[in-house]
Short mmCIF file of C-alpha atoms in Angstrom, two decimals:
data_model
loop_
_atom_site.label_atom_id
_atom_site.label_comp_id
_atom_site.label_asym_id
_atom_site.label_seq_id
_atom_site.Cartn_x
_atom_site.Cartn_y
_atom_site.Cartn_z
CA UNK A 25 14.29 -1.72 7.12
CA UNK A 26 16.54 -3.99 4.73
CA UNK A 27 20.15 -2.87 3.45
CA UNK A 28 18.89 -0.39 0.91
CA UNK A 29 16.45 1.41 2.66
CA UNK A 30 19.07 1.65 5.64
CA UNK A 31 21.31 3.05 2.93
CA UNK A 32 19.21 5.73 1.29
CA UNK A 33 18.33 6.49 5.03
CA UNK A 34 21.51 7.21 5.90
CA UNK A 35 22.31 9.47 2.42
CA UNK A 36 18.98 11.13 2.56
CA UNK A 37 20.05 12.26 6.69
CA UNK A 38 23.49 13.89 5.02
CA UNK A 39 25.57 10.75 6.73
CA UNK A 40 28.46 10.44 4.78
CA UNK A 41 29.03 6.71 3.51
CA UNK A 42 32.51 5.13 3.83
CA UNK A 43 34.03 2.43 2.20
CA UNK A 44 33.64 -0.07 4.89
CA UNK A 45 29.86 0.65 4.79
CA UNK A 46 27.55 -1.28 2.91
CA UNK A 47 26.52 -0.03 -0.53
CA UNK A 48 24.54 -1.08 -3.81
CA UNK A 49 26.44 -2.48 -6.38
CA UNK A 50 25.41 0.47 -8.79
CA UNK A 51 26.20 3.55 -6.44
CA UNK A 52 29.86 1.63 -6.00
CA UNK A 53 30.03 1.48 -10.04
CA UNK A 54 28.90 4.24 -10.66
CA UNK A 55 31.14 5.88 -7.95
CA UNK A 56 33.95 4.70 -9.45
CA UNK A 57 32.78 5.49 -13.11
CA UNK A 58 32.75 9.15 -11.70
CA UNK A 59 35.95 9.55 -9.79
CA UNK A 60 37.96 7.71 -11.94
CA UNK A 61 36.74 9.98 -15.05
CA UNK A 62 37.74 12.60 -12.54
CA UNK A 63 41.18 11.30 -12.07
CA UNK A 64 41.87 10.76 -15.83
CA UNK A 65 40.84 14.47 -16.47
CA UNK A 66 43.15 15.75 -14.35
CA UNK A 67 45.97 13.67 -15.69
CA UNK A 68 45.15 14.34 -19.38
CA UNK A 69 44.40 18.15 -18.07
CA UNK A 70 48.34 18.32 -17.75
CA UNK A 71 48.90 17.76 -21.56
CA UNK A 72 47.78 20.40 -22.89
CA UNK A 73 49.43 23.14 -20.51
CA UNK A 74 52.74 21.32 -20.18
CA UNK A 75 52.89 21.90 -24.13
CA UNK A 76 53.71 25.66 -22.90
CA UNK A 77 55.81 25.19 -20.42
CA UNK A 78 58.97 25.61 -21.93
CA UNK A 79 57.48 28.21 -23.79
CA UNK A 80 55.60 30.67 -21.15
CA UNK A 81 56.44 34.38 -22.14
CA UNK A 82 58.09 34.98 -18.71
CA UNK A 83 60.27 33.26 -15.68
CA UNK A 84 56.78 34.28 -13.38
CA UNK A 85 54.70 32.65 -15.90
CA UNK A 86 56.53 29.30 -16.19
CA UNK A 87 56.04 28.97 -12.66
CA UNK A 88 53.04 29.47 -12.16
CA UNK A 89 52.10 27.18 -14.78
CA UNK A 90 54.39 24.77 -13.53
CA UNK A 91 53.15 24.96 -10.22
CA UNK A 92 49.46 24.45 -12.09
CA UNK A 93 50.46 21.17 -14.13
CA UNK A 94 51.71 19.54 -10.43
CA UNK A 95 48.37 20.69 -8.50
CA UNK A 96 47.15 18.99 -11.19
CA UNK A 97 48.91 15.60 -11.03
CA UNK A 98 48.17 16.08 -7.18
CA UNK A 99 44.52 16.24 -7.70
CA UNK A 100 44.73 13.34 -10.21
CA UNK A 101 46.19 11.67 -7.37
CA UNK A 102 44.20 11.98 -4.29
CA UNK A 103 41.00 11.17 -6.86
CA UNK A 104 42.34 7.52 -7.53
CA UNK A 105 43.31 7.24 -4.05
CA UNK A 106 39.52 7.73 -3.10
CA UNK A 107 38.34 4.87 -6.51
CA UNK A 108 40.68 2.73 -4.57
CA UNK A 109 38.43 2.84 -1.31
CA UNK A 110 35.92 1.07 -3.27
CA UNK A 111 37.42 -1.95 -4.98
CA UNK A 112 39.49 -0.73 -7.93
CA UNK A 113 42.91 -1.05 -8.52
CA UNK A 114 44.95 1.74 -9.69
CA UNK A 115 46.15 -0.25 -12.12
CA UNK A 116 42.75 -1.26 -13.47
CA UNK A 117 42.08 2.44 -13.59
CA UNK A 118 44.96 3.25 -15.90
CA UNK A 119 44.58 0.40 -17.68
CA UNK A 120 40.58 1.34 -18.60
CA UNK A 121 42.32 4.76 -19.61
CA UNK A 122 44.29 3.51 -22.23
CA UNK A 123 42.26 0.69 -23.78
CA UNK A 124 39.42 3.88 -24.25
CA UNK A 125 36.99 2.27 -22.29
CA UNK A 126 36.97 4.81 -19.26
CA UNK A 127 36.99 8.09 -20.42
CA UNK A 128 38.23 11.53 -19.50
CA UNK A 129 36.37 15.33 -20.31
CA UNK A 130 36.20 15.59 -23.72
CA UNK A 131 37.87 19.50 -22.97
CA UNK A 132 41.02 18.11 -22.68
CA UNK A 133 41.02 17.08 -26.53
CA UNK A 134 41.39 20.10 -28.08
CA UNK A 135 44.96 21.67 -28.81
CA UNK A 136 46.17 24.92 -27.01
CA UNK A 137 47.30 27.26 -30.45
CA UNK A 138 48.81 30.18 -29.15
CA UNK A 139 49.69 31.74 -24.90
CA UNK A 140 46.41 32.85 -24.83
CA UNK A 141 44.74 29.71 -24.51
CA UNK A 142 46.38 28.85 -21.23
CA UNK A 143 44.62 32.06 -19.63
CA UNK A 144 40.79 30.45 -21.22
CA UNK A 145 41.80 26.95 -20.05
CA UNK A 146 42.46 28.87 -16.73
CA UNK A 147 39.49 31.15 -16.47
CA UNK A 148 37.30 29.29 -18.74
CA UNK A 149 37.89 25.55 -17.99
CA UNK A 150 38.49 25.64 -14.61
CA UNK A 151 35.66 28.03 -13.98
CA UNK A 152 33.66 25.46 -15.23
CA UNK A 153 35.41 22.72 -12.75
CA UNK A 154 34.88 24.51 -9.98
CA UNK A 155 30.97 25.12 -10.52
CA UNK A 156 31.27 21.15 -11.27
CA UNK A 157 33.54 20.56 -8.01
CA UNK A 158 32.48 22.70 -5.26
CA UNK A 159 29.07 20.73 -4.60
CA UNK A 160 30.96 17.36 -4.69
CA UNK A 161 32.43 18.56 -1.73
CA UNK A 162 29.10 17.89 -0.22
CA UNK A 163 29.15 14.58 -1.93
CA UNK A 164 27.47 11.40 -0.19
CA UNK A 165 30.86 9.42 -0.58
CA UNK A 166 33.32 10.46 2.04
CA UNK A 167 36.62 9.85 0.70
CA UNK A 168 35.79 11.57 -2.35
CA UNK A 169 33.90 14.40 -0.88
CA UNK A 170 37.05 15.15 1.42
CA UNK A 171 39.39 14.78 -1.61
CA UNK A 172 37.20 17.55 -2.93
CA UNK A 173 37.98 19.83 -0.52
CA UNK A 174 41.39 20.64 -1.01
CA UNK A 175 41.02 20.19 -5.33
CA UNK A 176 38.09 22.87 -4.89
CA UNK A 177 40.49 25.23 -3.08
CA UNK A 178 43.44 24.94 -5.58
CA UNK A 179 41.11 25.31 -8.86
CA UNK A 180 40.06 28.52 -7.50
CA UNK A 181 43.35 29.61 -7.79
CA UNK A 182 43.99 28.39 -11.26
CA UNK A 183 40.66 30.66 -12.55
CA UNK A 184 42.17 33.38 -11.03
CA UNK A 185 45.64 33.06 -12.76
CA UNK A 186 43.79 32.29 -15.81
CA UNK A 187 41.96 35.32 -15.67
CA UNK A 188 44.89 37.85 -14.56
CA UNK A 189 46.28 36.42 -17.86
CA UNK A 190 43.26 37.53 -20.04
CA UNK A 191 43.42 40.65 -18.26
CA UNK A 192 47.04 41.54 -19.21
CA UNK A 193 46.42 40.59 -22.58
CA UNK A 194 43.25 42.43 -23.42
CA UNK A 195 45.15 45.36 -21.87
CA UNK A 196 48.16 44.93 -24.10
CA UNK A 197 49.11 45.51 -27.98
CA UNK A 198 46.20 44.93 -30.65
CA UNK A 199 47.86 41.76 -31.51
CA UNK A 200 47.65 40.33 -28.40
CA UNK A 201 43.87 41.65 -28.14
CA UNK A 202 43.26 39.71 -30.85
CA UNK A 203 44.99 36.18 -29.32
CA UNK A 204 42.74 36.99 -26.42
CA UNK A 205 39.74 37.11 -28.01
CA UNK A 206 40.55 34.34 -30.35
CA UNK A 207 41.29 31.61 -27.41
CA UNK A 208 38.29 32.89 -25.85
CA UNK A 209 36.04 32.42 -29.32
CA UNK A 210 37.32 28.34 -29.25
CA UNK A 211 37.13 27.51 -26.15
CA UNK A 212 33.78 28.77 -24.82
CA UNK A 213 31.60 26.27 -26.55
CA UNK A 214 33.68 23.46 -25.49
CA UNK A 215 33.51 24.92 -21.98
CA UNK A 216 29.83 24.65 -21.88
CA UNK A 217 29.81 21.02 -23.04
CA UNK A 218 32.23 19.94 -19.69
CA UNK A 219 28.75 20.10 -17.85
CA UNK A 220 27.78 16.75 -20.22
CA UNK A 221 24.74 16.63 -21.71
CA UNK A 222 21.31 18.10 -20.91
CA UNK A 223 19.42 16.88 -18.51
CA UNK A 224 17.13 14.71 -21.08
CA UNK A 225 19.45 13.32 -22.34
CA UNK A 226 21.77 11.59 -19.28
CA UNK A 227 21.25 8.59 -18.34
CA UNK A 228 22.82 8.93 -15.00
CA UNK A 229 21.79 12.50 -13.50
CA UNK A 230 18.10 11.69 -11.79
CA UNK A 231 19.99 8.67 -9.72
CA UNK A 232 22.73 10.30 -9.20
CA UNK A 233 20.69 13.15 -7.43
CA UNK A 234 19.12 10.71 -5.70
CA UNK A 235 21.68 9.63 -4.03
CA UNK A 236 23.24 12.62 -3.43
CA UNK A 237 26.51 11.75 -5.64
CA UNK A 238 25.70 15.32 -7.31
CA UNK A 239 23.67 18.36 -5.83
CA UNK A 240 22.90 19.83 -9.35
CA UNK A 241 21.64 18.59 -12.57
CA UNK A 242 24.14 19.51 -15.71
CA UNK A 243 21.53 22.05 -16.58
CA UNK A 244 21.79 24.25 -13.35
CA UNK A 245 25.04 24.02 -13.40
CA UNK A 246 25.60 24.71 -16.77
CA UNK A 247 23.74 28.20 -15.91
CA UNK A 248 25.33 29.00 -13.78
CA UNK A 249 28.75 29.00 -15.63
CA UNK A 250 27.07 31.12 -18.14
CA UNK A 251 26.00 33.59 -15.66
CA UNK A 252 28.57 34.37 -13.83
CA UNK A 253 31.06 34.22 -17.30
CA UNK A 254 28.95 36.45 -19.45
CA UNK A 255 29.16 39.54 -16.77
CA UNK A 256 33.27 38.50 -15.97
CA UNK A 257 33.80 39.30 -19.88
CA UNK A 258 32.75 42.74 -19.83
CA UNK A 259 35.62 43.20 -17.26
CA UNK A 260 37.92 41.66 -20.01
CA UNK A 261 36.11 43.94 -22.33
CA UNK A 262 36.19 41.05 -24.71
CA UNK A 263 32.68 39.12 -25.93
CA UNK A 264 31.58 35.87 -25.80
CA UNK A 265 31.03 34.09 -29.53
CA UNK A 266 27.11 33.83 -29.12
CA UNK A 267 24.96 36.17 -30.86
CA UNK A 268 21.95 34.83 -28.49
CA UNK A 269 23.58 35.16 -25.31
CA UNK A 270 21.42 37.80 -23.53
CA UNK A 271 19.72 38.90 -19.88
CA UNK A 272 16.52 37.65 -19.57
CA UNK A 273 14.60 40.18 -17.35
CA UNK A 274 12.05 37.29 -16.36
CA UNK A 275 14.09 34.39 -16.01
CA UNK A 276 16.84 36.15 -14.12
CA UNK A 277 19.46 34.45 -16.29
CA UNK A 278 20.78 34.80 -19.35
CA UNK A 279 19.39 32.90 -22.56
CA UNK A 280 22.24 31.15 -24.94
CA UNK A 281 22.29 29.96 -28.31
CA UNK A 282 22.43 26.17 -29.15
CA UNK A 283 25.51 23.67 -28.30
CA UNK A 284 26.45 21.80 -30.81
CA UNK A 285 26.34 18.36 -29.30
CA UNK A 286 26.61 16.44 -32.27
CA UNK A 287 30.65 17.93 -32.00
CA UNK A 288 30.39 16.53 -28.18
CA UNK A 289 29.92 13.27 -29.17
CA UNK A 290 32.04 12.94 -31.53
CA UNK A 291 34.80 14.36 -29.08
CA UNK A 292 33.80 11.63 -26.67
CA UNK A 293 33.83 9.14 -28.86
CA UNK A 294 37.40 9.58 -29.78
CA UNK A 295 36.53 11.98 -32.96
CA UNK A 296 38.17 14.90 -31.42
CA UNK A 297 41.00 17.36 -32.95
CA UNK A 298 43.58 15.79 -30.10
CA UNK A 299 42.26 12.40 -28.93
CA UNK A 300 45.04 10.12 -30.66
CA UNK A 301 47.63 12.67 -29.14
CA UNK A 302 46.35 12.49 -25.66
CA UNK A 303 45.57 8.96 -25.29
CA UNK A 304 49.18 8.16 -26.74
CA UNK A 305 50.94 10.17 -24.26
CA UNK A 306 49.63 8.45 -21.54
CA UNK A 307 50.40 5.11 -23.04
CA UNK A 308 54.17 6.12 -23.76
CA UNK A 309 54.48 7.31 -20.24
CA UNK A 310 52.84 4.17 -18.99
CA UNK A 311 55.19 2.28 -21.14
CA UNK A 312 58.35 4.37 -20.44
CA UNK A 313 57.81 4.23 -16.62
CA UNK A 314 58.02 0.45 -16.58
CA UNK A 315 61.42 -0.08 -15.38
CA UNK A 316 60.53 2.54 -13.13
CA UNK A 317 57.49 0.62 -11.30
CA UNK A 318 59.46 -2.87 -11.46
CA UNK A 319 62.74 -1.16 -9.01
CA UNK A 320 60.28 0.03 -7.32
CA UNK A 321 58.25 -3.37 -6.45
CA UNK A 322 61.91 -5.03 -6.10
CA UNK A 323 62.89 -2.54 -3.70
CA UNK A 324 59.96 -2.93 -1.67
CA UNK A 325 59.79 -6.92 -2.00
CA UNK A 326 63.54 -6.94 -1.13
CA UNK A 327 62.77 -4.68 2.30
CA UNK A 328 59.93 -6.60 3.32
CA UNK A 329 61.77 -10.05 2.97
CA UNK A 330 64.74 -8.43 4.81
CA UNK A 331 62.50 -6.98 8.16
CA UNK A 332 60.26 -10.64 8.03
CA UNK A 333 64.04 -11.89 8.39
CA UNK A 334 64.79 -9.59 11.19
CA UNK A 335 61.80 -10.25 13.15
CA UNK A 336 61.78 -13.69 13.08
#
């Protein structure tokens, strides 16, 4: 059995593979292609939630939604921690970022308008994360699949805020009825496309199945979101913008209307309502943190030299 078999042996027997362990050039690449998207979207994922920080309708909201925005840097965190286990510096990572040539969801480039959208990014966006995230947690790479673990356990708890929030609005003032249903109308569509494309059309899904990188196809998934979100509305008793959505007796799920890919493309491909805005951010906080990365090289340089002295 050469190195590959042994390999797809070893993924197809649910034995986790680690770092030190010997791998094929793609499943590393495309590994870190994955996580490092991952990472980016939970970075960029701040942006458009911080933008209500200072404006959150109560002391309780502003901290939850602070204490959102962190678990998010967190996750964003522990994800390039695991891309770092196979190769990649972080600093390659951020760098692929900002030239455009990584990229991040394409959810994260359109612009929260009113309060409201803060409860869809919670119940809608990270509803769809989680049906993303919870099988990764079963992922064939270890570091990432234990990384999982605790992001998985956190999202759930942003849905949930997101959610209360819809709930307290639809139950509120007509106006604020109305903001409900509104963030809900812009960002469902958007929601399905987090799942990528269909199954046709990606070119990475059937290997990344076969090696057990994902456990569902972008399909399934995506079916799953809209089955569990279509009956959560009616508690909301708000509707989803999608005069096709409907229960299909046979199939057991409910049929939708068309996704508008064309729009999903152009979002990825830097074509989307907040893509400049994002993408600058990061840069200027790259930039602006400079002085803050060199003290903190000195400082470490200076303490090194300083024990080396001491123990010789």
């Amino acid at each position: 059995m050469n190195l590959e078999e042994n390999f797809q042996q070893k993924v197809d027997d649910e034995i986790k593979i680690e770092p030190k362990d010997w791998m094929p050039e793609k499943y590393r690449q495309t590994l870190i292609r994955q996580i490092s998207q991952h990472a980016h979207s939970e970075i960029v994922g701040m942006l458009p939630e911080g933008n209500w920080i200072t404006r959150a309708p109560s002391l309780r909201r502003k901290a939850i939604l602070i204490a959102k925005v962190q678990d998010e840097a967190g996750h964003g965190l522990y994800l390039y921690s695991a891309a770092e286990t196979l190769g990649i510096s972080r600093d390659e990572m951020y760098d692929q970022l900002h030239t455009g040539k990584a990229k991040y969801s394409s959810i994260f480039n359109y612009p929260t308008l009113t309060w409201a959208d803060i409860g869809a990014i919670g119940w809608l966006v990270d509803g769809a994360a989680i049906l993303n995230q919870i099988p990764l947690c079963r992922t064939s790479f270890g570091p990432y699949a234990r990384a999982m673990v605790r992001v998985c356990k956190e999202e759930s708890f942003h849905q949930r805020q997101g959610f209360e929030l819809l709930l307290t609005l639809s139950q509120g003032t007509e106006a604020q009825k109305k903001m409900c249903q509104d963030a809900i109308n812009r960002w469902w569509w958007p929601s399905l496309m987090m799942f990528g494309p269909n199954d046709d059309a990606s070119p990475h899904t059937a290997q990344s199945m076969k090696w057990k990188i994902k456990r569902f196809t972008n399909d399934e998934l995506r079916q799953k979101f809209i089955d569990m979100i279509a009956e959560q509305v009616k508690v909301l008793n708000m509707t989803l913008p999608d005069d096709e959505l409907k229960w299909n007796e046979e199939r057991k799920h409910y049929d939708f209307g068309k996704i508008n890919w064309e729009e999903f493309w152009q979002v990825v491909g830097g074509n989307g309502p907040c893509n400049k805005q994002r993408l600058d951010a990061r840069k200027n906080a790259w930039a602006d943190g400079e002085w803050v990365r060199e003290a903190a090289t000195a400082y470490a340089e200076k303490k090194l030299a300083k024990q080396t002295t001491n123990a010789a």
